[in-house]
């Protein structure tokens, strides 16, 4: 189920309409911006820019070859690393202003996360960029078979407001490493973070190769009218469809990092206290405004009662008697999104077992747990994207799997069980972007695991090497020479055609099981070495006999 236009749609758009009278490939989007800006910051209108001119200048820079040398890419990545080191305080401050983010969450979920990802990228991207030489068959034994890792060209990256630094700058680093020119569009809803990026990034990086475009719906719409070589978007499904339609016009490849209702299944074999802590932490970081936050829990009524009782103690321990006074809880990004969550709470007030309190002026919603929720409750219609956790009772794992499979594929599925057979059951019988067993969120920090959705929750993936690969075109290349033996082997393709030529060529091209020719040079070298050693040994023996 796609989220409604009034829900988060995290990039820069809140309400979108598609002109039904035009073909999808020519569709235009009309975006109605949420004028309510977060925090107490004044949102000054960004300087007007000529977007077609900006894109053309970016294309000229790429065509000049500036971004292709590995040394140049490395220098830009090191400059980005220096920005992270020198502007650490400003990055944290921006997150505090936008979301009242605690220092710990700001550092762990954004600042240090970016630093560690970039360190890994700097250590490995030169190796990833090397041409690859795949195995080859008998027919190409004398040829050179190569895959070159080429940059796509001019890339557009559209960020999101819920993690306004990480979700923009993490794919950005991958695009730099791959050798692309990049145009960045930060979310205008995260005012302080957008301002930080627009003012700070140009001081550290090549201004011809990397451009920040500020603004709201008008600028986003104008950007999507331009021809890009790759588009990377993070946000809601509604705007994701608009981005996809715009990309289709130019057959531009995309990565769409979207969202959806990510379920949690808990069986009766878990350590319920540890389970509750891990689920609640994953749900309530950033006030639930996380695309991979647990959206709802599926469990038996017996497990539900235990989970609620544990949650009561844990939330009091974490946030005190009055959660609003806790420095560790974020706030909702703006009053429009607050109003959406408030209406969900009002519609389910009879299901509230923990929390439920809110303050519109402070944009505060207490960590809330709902029990005995049914499919017909409003809270189950769309992704919640806030600090409200519904529990839907089910009888067993099979019922939970049916419940999950009857809906759109989630971005991530969380499973809590000690039983390996239950792990296998969910692995084999459900589809999701990712699967995380006995924890929440933590899979996101494993850089060797590609992160991305499937179906309604997204297209493509990134993180670690997958970030480099996302912005890289794999260019296949076959290199042949003019040696007589190679020409003789291939001459059967030329007319006049005969049955003998056909038989010869089909025999040559037939796929065979057995050892790959990848190691043939080593086998030949070993054979030559062994033969030479035997020859020397035989010669020495013959000489000694003569003496």
Coordinates of C-alpha atoms in Angstrom, one line a residue:
X1 CA 0.0 0.0 0.0
X2 CA 1.5 3.3 -1.0
X3 CA 1.6 6.1 1.6
X4 CA -0.9 9.0 1.3
X5 CA 0.2 12.3 0.0
X6 CA -0.2 13.9 3.4
X7 CA 2.3 11.7 5.1
X8 CA 6.0 12.2 5.3
X9 CA 7.3 11.9 1.7
X10 CA 10.7 12.8 3.1
X11 CA 12.6 14.4 0.2
X12 CA 11.0 17.7 -0.5
X13 CA 7.4 17.1 -1.4
X14 CA 4.3 16.5 0.7
X15 CA 1.5 16.6 -1.8
X16 CA 1.9 15.4 -5.3
X17 CA -0.4 15.2 -8.3
X18 CA 0.3 13.4 -11.6
X19 CA -1.3 14.8 -14.7
X20 CA -3.4 11.8 -15.8
X21 CA -3.6 13.1 -19.3
X22 CA 0.0 12.6 -20.1
X23 CA 2.0 9.5 -20.7
X24 CA 4.0 8.2 -17.7
X25 CA 7.2 8.9 -19.5
X26 CA 6.2 12.6 -20.0
X27 CA 4.5 13.1 -16.7
X28 CA 4.9 16.3 -14.8
X29 CA 4.6 16.7 -11.1
X30 CA 2.9 19.5 -9.2
X31 CA 4.3 19.6 -5.7
X32 CA 2.5 21.4 -2.9
X33 CA 5.1 22.2 -0.3
X34 CA 4.5 22.1 3.4
X35 CA 5.2 25.7 4.4
X36 CA 5.6 24.9 8.0
X37 CA 9.3 24.8 8.7
X38 CA 10.8 22.9 11.7
X39 CA 12.2 24.4 14.8
X40 CA 12.4 28.2 15.4
X41 CA 14.7 28.9 12.4
X42 CA 13.6 31.3 9.8
X43 CA 13.7 29.8 6.3
X44 CA 15.2 32.4 4.0
X45 CA 14.5 31.7 0.3
X46 CA 17.6 30.4 -1.4
X47 CA 19.3 32.4 -4.2
X48 CA 17.6 31.6 -7.6
X49 CA 19.6 29.4 -9.9
X50 CA 19.3 28.6 -13.5
X51 CA 18.9 24.9 -13.2
X52 CA 19.3 23.9 -16.9
X53 CA 22.5 26.0 -16.9
X54 CA 23.8 24.2 -13.7
X55 CA 23.2 20.8 -15.2
X56 CA 24.8 21.7 -18.5
X57 CA 27.9 23.1 -16.6
X58 CA 28.0 19.8 -14.7
X59 CA 27.9 17.8 -17.9
X60 CA 30.7 19.9 -19.4
X61 CA 32.8 19.2 -16.3
X62 CA 32.2 15.4 -16.7
X63 CA 33.0 15.5 -20.4
X64 CA 36.3 17.2 -19.7
X65 CA 37.4 14.1 -17.9
X66 CA 38.2 15.9 -14.6
X67 CA 36.5 13.4 -12.3
X68 CA 37.9 10.2 -13.8
X69 CA 41.5 10.0 -12.4
X70 CA 41.6 8.0 -9.2
X71 CA 44.0 10.5 -7.6
X72 CA 41.5 13.3 -8.2
X73 CA 38.6 11.2 -6.6
X74 CA 40.9 10.4 -3.7
X75 CA 41.7 14.0 -3.1
X76 CA 38.0 15.0 -3.1
X77 CA 37.1 12.2 -0.7
X78 CA 39.9 13.3 1.6
X79 CA 38.6 16.8 1.5
X80 CA 35.1 15.5 2.4
X81 CA 36.7 13.6 5.3
X82 CA 38.4 16.8 6.4
X83 CA 35.0 18.6 6.4
X84 CA 33.6 15.9 8.6
X85 CA 36.5 16.3 11.1
X86 CA 36.5 20.1 11.1
X87 CA 32.8 20.6 11.1
X88 CA 31.7 17.9 13.5
X89 CA 30.2 20.5 15.9
X90 CA 28.3 22.3 13.2
X91 CA 26.8 19.0 12.0
X92 CA 25.6 18.1 15.4
X93 CA 24.2 21.6 16.0
X94 CA 22.3 21.4 12.7
X95 CA 20.6 18.1 13.7
X96 CA 19.7 19.6 17.1
X97 CA 18.0 22.6 15.4
X98 CA 16.1 20.5 12.9
X99 CA 15.0 17.5 15.1
X100 CA 16.2 18.3 18.6
X101 CA 18.4 15.3 18.1
X102 CA 20.4 14.1 21.1
X103 CA 24.2 14.3 20.8
X104 CA 24.4 10.5 21.1
X105 CA 21.9 9.8 18.3
X106 CA 23.4 12.6 16.1
X107 CA 26.9 11.1 16.4
X108 CA 26.1 7.4 16.2
X109 CA 23.4 7.6 13.5
X110 CA 24.8 10.4 11.3
X111 CA 28.2 12.0 12.0
X112 CA 30.3 9.0 12.9
X113 CA 28.3 6.8 10.6
X114 CA 29.4 9.1 7.7
X115 CA 33.0 9.1 8.9
X116 CA 33.3 5.4 9.2
X117 CA 31.7 4.8 5.8
X118 CA 34.0 7.3 4.2
X119 CA 37.1 5.7 5.8
X120 CA 36.1 2.3 4.4
X121 CA 35.5 3.9 1.0
X122 CA 38.9 5.6 1.0
X123 CA 40.6 2.3 2.0
X124 CA 39.0 0.2 -0.8
X125 CA 37.6 2.2 -3.7
X126 CA 40.9 2.1 -5.7
X127 CA 40.8 -1.7 -5.6
X128 CA 37.1 -1.7 -6.6
X129 CA 37.8 0.6 -9.5
X130 CA 40.3 -1.7 -11.2
X131 CA 39.2 -3.5 -14.4
X132 CA 37.8 -6.9 -13.7
X133 CA 38.8 -10.0 -15.6
X134 CA 36.1 -12.6 -15.5
X135 CA 36.6 -16.3 -16.4
X136 CA 36.6 -17.1 -20.2
X137 CA 35.8 -20.2 -22.2
X138 CA 37.7 -22.1 -24.8
X139 CA 36.6 -19.9 -27.7
X140 CA 38.1 -16.8 -26.0
X141 CA 41.1 -18.5 -24.6
X142 CA 43.5 -16.3 -26.5
X143 CA 41.5 -13.1 -26.0
X144 CA 41.4 -10.5 -23.3
X145 CA 38.0 -10.3 -21.6
X146 CA 37.6 -7.2 -19.3
X147 CA 34.9 -5.4 -17.4
X148 CA 35.7 -1.7 -16.9
X149 CA 34.1 0.3 -14.0
X150 CA 33.0 3.5 -15.6
X151 CA 31.2 6.4 -13.9
X152 CA 27.7 7.1 -15.1
X153 CA 28.3 10.8 -15.6
X154 CA 26.0 13.5 -14.1
X155 CA 24.2 12.2 -11.0
X156 CA 21.3 13.8 -9.1
X157 CA 21.0 12.9 -5.4
X158 CA 17.8 13.9 -3.6
X159 CA 18.1 13.7 0.2
X160 CA 15.6 13.4 3.0
X161 CA 14.7 15.4 6.1
X162 CA 14.6 12.6 8.7
X163 CA 18.4 11.9 8.5
X164 CA 19.3 15.0 6.5
X165 CA 23.1 14.6 6.5
X166 CA 23.5 10.8 6.3
X167 CA 21.0 10.1 3.6
X168 CA 22.4 12.8 1.3
X169 CA 26.2 12.5 2.0
X170 CA 26.5 8.7 2.2
X171 CA 25.5 8.1 -1.4
X172 CA 27.3 11.2 -2.4
X173 CA 30.6 9.7 -1.2
X174 CA 29.9 6.6 -3.3
X175 CA 29.2 8.7 -6.4
X176 CA 32.5 10.6 -5.9
X177 CA 34.5 7.4 -5.6
X178 CA 32.9 6.1 -8.8
X179 CA 34.1 9.2 -10.7
X180 CA 30.8 11.1 -11.2
X181 CA 29.8 14.7 -11.2
X182 CA 27.0 15.2 -8.6
X183 CA 24.2 17.7 -8.1
X184 CA 22.9 17.5 -4.5
X185 CA 19.3 18.5 -3.5
X186 CA 19.0 18.5 0.3
X187 CA 15.5 18.5 1.9
X188 CA 14.3 22.1 2.7
X189 CA 12.3 20.7 5.6
X190 CA 15.5 20.2 7.5
X191 CA 16.4 23.9 7.3
X192 CA 19.6 23.9 9.4
X193 CA 21.1 20.8 7.7
X194 CA 20.3 22.1 4.2
X195 CA 22.0 25.4 5.1
X196 CA 25.0 23.7 6.5
X197 CA 25.4 21.6 3.3
X198 CA 24.9 24.5 0.9
X199 CA 27.3 26.8 2.7
X200 CA 30.0 24.3 3.8
X201 CA 30.4 21.7 1.0
X202 CA 31.6 24.3 -1.6
X203 CA 34.5 25.3 0.8
X204 CA 36.0 21.8 0.6
X205 CA 35.1 20.3 -2.7
X206 CA 35.5 21.1 -6.4
X207 CA 32.7 23.5 -7.2
X208 CA 32.5 22.6 -10.9
X209 CA 32.1 18.9 -10.1
X210 CA 29.8 19.1 -7.1
X211 CA 26.9 21.5 -6.8
X212 CA 24.2 22.0 -4.1
X213 CA 20.8 23.2 -5.3
X214 CA 18.7 24.6 -2.5
X215 CA 15.0 25.2 -2.6
X216 CA 11.7 23.4 -2.4
X217 CA 9.1 21.9 -4.8
X218 CA 9.8 24.3 -7.7
X219 CA 13.5 23.5 -7.7
X220 CA 12.9 19.8 -7.3
X221 CA 10.4 19.8 -10.2
X222 CA 12.8 21.8 -12.4
X223 CA 15.6 19.4 -11.6
X224 CA 13.5 16.4 -12.6
X225 CA 12.9 17.9 -16.0
X226 CA 16.6 17.8 -16.8
X227 CA 18.5 14.8 -18.3
X228 CA 20.7 13.0 -15.8
X229 CA 22.7 9.9 -16.1
X230 CA 21.7 8.5 -12.7
X231 CA 19.1 9.6 -10.1
X232 CA 19.3 8.6 -6.4
X233 CA 16.3 9.4 -4.3
X234 CA 15.5 8.8 -0.7
X235 CA 12.0 9.5 0.6
X236 CA 8.4 8.5 0.4
X237 CA 6.7 6.2 -2.2
X238 CA 4.5 8.9 -3.7
X239 CA 7.4 11.2 -4.7
X240 CA 9.4 8.1 -5.6
X241 CA 6.8 7.4 -8.3
X242 CA 7.2 11.0 -9.6
X243 CA 11.0 10.6 -9.7
X244 CA 10.7 7.3 -11.5
X245 CA 8.3 8.7 -14.1
X246 CA 10.7 11.7 -14.7
X247 CA 13.7 9.3 -15.1
X248 CA 11.7 7.1 -17.5
X249 CA 11.5 10.0 -19.9
X250 CA 15.2 9.8 -20.5
X251 CA 15.6 6.1 -19.7
X252 CA 17.7 7.2 -16.7
X253 CA 18.6 4.5 -14.2
X254 CA 17.5 5.1 -10.6
X255 CA 17.9 4.0 -7.0
X256 CA 14.8 4.6 -5.0
X257 CA 15.2 4.2 -1.2
X258 CA 11.6 4.3 -0.1
X259 CA 9.9 2.8 3.0
X260 CA 6.8 1.0 4.0
X261 CA 5.4 -0.8 7.1
X262 CA 8.3 -2.9 8.4
X263 CA 6.9 -5.7 10.6
X264 CA 8.3 -7.4 13.7
X265 CA 7.4 -11.0 14.6
X266 CA 8.1 -12.2 18.2
X267 CA 7.6 -15.8 19.2
X268 CA 7.4 -17.2 22.7
X269 CA 11.0 -18.5 22.8
X270 CA 12.7 -15.1 23.0
X271 CA 14.2 -13.3 26.0
X272 CA 11.3 -10.9 26.2
X273 CA 13.2 -8.2 28.1
X274 CA 16.1 -8.1 25.6
X275 CA 13.6 -8.3 22.8
X276 CA 11.5 -5.4 24.1
X277 CA 14.7 -3.2 24.6
X278 CA 15.8 -3.8 21.0
X279 CA 12.4 -3.2 19.5
X280 CA 11.7 -0.1 21.5
X281 CA 15.1 1.4 20.8
X282 CA 14.7 0.8 17.0
X283 CA 11.2 2.3 17.1
X284 CA 11.9 5.4 19.2
X285 CA 15.2 6.7 18.0
X286 CA 14.6 9.9 16.0
X287 CA 11.1 9.8 17.4
X288 CA 10.2 6.9 15.1
X289 CA 11.0 9.0 12.0
X290 CA 13.2 6.3 10.5
X291 CA 12.4 4.4 7.3
X292 CA 13.6 1.1 8.8
X293 CA 11.9 1.6 12.2
X294 CA 9.7 -1.3 13.4
X295 CA 6.3 -0.2 12.2
X296 CA 4.1 -2.8 14.0
X297 CA 4.5 -6.0 16.1
X298 CA 3.0 -9.4 15.4
X299 CA 2.9 -11.8 18.3
X300 CA 0.5 -14.0 20.4
X301 CA -1.6 -12.3 23.1
X302 CA 0.5 -14.0 25.7
X303 CA 3.7 -12.5 24.3
X304 CA 1.9 -9.1 23.9
X305 CA 1.1 -9.0 27.6
X306 CA 4.7 -9.7 28.5
X307 CA 6.0 -7.3 26.0
X308 CA 3.8 -4.5 27.3
X309 CA 4.8 -5.1 30.9
X310 CA 8.5 -5.1 30.0
X311 CA 8.1 -2.0 27.9
X312 CA 6.4 -0.1 30.8
X313 CA 9.5 -0.6 32.9
X314 CA 12.0 0.0 30.1
X315 CA 10.5 3.3 28.9
X316 CA 10.3 4.6 32.5
X317 CA 14.0 3.6 33.0
X318 CA 15.0 5.3 29.7
X319 CA 13.0 8.5 29.7
X320 CA 11.8 9.0 33.3
X321 CA 8.4 9.7 34.7
X322 CA 7.9 12.6 32.3
X323 CA 9.3 11.7 28.9
X324 CA 8.9 15.2 27.6
X325 CA 11.7 16.4 29.9
X326 CA 14.1 13.7 28.6
X327 CA 17.0 15.1 26.6
X328 CA 17.1 11.8 24.7
X329 CA 13.8 12.1 22.7
X330 CA 13.7 13.9 19.4
X331 CA 10.7 16.0 18.2
X332 CA 8.5 15.7 15.2
X333 CA 9.9 17.6 12.2
X334 CA 7.0 20.0 11.9
X335 CA 3.4 20.7 12.8
X336 CA 1.9 19.1 9.7
X337 CA 3.5 15.8 10.4
X338 CA 2.7 16.2 14.1
X339 CA -1.0 16.7 13.1
X340 CA -0.9 13.5 11.0
X341 CA 0.4 11.5 14.0
X342 CA -2.0 13.1 16.4
X343 CA -5.0 12.0 14.2
X344 CA -3.6 8.4 14.3
X345 CA -3.4 8.6 18.1
X346 CA -7.0 10.0 18.4
X347 CA -8.3 7.3 16.1
X348 CA -6.7 4.6 18.3
X349 CA -7.0 6.1 21.8
X350 CA -8.9 3.1 23.1
X351 CA -5.9 0.9 22.2
X352 CA -3.2 2.9 24.1
X353 CA -1.6 0.9 26.8
X354 CA 1.6 3.0 27.2
X355 CA 2.2 6.7 26.5
X356 CA -0.3 8.5 24.3
X357 CA 0.4 12.0 25.6
X358 CA 1.4 14.8 23.2
X359 CA 2.1 18.5 23.2
X360 CA 1.4 20.3 19.9
X361 CA 3.3 23.4 20.8
X362 CA 6.5 21.4 21.5
X363 CA 5.8 18.9 18.7
X364 CA 6.2 16.2 21.3
X365 CA 4.6 12.8 21.2
X366 CA 5.4 10.4 24.1
X367 CA 6.7 6.9 23.1
X368 CA 3.4 5.1 22.7
X369 CA 2.4 1.4 22.5
X370 CA -1.0 0.2 21.3
X371 CA -2.3 -3.3 22.1
X372 CA -4.9 -5.5 20.4
X373 CA -4.7 -3.6 17.1
X374 CA -6.7 -5.0 14.2
X375 CA -6.2 -4.7 10.4
X376 CA -9.2 -2.3 10.3
X377 CA -7.6 0.3 12.6
X378 CA -6.4 3.5 10.9
X379 CA -2.9 3.0 12.3
X380 CA -2.4 0.0 10.0
X381 CA -3.2 1.8 6.8
X382 CA 0.1 3.4 6.0
X383 CA 3.7 3.7 7.3
X384 CA 3.5 5.4 10.7
X385 CA 6.8 7.3 10.7
X386 CA 6.4 8.4 14.3
X387 CA 6.8 7.1 18.0
X388 CA 3.7 4.9 18.0
X389 CA 4.0 1.1 18.1
X390 CA 0.9 -1.0 17.4
X391 CA 0.8 -4.7 18.4
X392 CA -1.4 -7.0 16.3
X393 CA -2.1 -10.4 17.9
X394 CA -1.6 -13.5 15.8
X395 CA -1.8 -17.1 16.8
X396 CA 1.4 -18.4 15.3
X397 CA 4.3 -17.8 12.8
X398 CA 2.2 -19.1 9.8
X399 CA -0.5 -16.5 10.5
X400 CA 2.2 -13.8 10.8
X401 CA 3.7 -14.8 7.5
X402 CA 0.3 -14.7 5.7
X403 CA -0.3 -11.2 7.3
X404 CA 3.0 -10.0 6.0
X405 CA 2.7 -11.5 2.5
X406 CA -0.8 -10.0 2.0
X407 CA 0.8 -6.6 2.1
X408 CA 3.4 -4.7 0.1
X409 CA 7.0 -6.0 0.5
X410 CA 8.5 -4.1 3.5
X411 CA 11.9 -2.4 3.5
X412 CA 13.0 -4.7 6.4
X413 CA 11.4 -7.6 8.3
X414 CA 12.4 -8.1 11.9
X415 CA 12.2 -11.6 13.5
X416 CA 12.7 -12.5 17.1
X417 CA 13.0 -16.2 17.8
X418 CA 15.5 -18.7 19.2
X419 CA 14.2 -21.4 16.8
X420 CA 16.3 -21.9 13.6
X421 CA 13.4 -23.5 11.9
X422 CA 11.4 -20.2 12.4
X423 CA 14.4 -18.3 11.0
X424 CA 14.3 -20.6 7.9
X425 CA 10.6 -20.3 7.6
X426 CA 10.6 -16.5 7.4
X427 CA 13.7 -16.4 5.2
X428 CA 12.2 -18.7 2.6
X429 CA 8.5 -17.7 2.7
X430 CA 8.7 -13.9 2.9
X431 CA 10.1 -11.1 0.7
X432 CA 11.6 -7.9 2.1
X433 CA 14.4 -5.5 1.3
X434 CA 16.4 -6.9 4.3
X435 CA 15.8 -9.4 7.1
X436 CA 17.2 -8.8 10.6
X437 CA 17.0 -11.6 13.2
X438 CA 16.9 -10.9 17.0
X439 CA 17.6 -7.2 16.7
X440 CA 16.5 -4.0 14.9
X441 CA 18.3 -1.3 13.0
X442 CA 21.8 -2.9 13.5
X443 CA 21.9 -4.6 10.1
X444 CA 22.1 -1.1 8.6
X445 CA 25.6 -0.6 10.1
X446 CA 27.1 -3.6 8.4
X447 CA 28.9 -2.1 5.4
X448 CA 29.2 -5.5 3.6
X449 CA 25.4 -5.8 3.5
X450 CA 23.7 -3.9 0.6
X451 CA 20.8 -1.9 1.8
X452 CA 17.7 -1.3 -0.3
X453 CA 14.1 -2.2 -0.8
X454 CA 12.1 -4.5 -3.1
X455 CA 8.8 -3.7 -4.9
X456 CA 7.0 -0.9 -3.2
X457 CA 9.8 -0.3 -0.7
X458 CA 12.4 0.6 -3.3
X459 CA 14.7 -0.1 -6.2
X460 CA 18.4 -0.7 -6.0
X461 CA 20.8 -0.8 -3.0
X462 CA 23.9 0.9 -1.5
X463 CA 26.3 0.9 1.5
X464 CA 29.9 -0.2 1.3
X465 CA 30.9 -1.6 -2.1
X466 CA 27.3 -1.5 -3.1
X467 CA 27.5 2.4 -3.0
X468 CA 30.4 2.3 -5.5
X469 CA 28.7 -0.2 -7.7
X470 CA 25.4 1.8 -7.7
X471 CA 27.1 4.7 -9.4
X472 CA 29.3 2.6 -11.7
X473 CA 28.4 1.3 -15.2
X474 CA 30.0 -2.1 -15.8
X475 CA 31.4 -1.7 -19.4
X476 CA 32.1 -5.1 -21.0
X477 CA 35.0 -5.3 -23.4
X478 CA 36.5 -8.1 -25.6
X479 CA 40.0 -7.5 -27.0
X480 CA 41.2 -9.7 -29.8
X481 CA 44.5 -9.7 -31.8
X482 CA 45.4 -10.6 -35.3
X483 CA 47.4 -13.7 -34.6
X484 CA 47.1 -16.4 -37.2
X485 CA 45.9 -19.1 -34.8
X486 CA 43.1 -17.0 -33.5
X487 CA 42.0 -16.1 -37.0
X488 CA 42.1 -19.7 -38.1
X489 CA 39.9 -20.8 -35.1
X490 CA 37.4 -18.0 -36.0
X491 CA 37.4 -18.4 -39.7
X492 CA 34.6 -20.9 -39.7
X493 CA 32.1 -18.0 -39.3
X494 CA 32.8 -16.6 -42.8
X495 CA 30.8 -17.6 -45.9
X496 CA 30.5 -19.8 -47.8
X497 CA 28.7 -21.7 -44.9
X498 CA 29.1 -25.4 -44.7
X499 CA 27.9 -28.1 -42.3
X500 CA 31.6 -28.8 -41.4
X501 CA 32.1 -25.1 -40.5
X502 CA 28.9 -25.2 -38.4
X503 CA 29.9 -28.3 -36.6
X504 CA 33.4 -26.9 -35.9
X505 CA 32.0 -23.6 -34.5
X506 CA 29.3 -25.2 -32.3
X507 CA 31.9 -27.6 -30.9
X508 CA 34.2 -24.7 -30.1
X509 CA 31.4 -22.6 -28.5
X510 CA 29.8 -25.4 -26.5
X511 CA 29.6 -24.8 -22.8
X512 CA 31.4 -27.6 -20.8
X513 CA 31.4 -28.5 -17.2
X514 CA 34.8 -28.9 -15.6
X515 CA 37.6 -26.7 -14.5
X516 CA 37.7 -23.0 -15.6
X517 CA 40.4 -21.7 -18.0
X518 CA 41.0 -19.0 -15.4
X519 CA 43.8 -21.1 -14.0
X520 CA 45.2 -22.4 -17.3
X521 CA 48.2 -20.1 -17.3
X522 CA 49.2 -21.4 -13.9
X523 CA 48.8 -25.0 -15.0
X524 CA 50.9 -24.3 -18.1
X525 CA 53.6 -22.6 -16.0
X526 CA 53.6 -25.5 -13.5
X527 CA 53.9 -28.0 -16.4
X528 CA 56.7 -26.0 -18.0
X529 CA 58.5 -25.7 -14.6
X530 CA 58.1 -29.4 -13.9
X531 CA 59.3 -30.3 -17.4
X532 CA 62.3 -28.1 -17.1
X533 CA 63.2 -29.5 -13.6
X534 CA 62.9 -33.0 -15.0
X535 CA 65.1 -32.1 -17.9
X536 CA 67.8 -30.6 -15.6
X537 CA 67.6 -33.7 -13.3
X538 CA 67.9 -36.1 -16.3
X539 CA 70.9 -34.1 -17.7
X540 CA 72.7 -34.1 -14.4
X541 CA 72.1 -37.9 -14.1
X542 CA 73.5 -38.4 -17.6
X543 CA 76.6 -36.3 -16.9
X544 CA 77.3 -38.1 -13.6
X545 CA 77.0 -41.5 -15.3
X546 CA 79.5 -40.4 -18.0
X547 CA 82.0 -39.4 -15.3

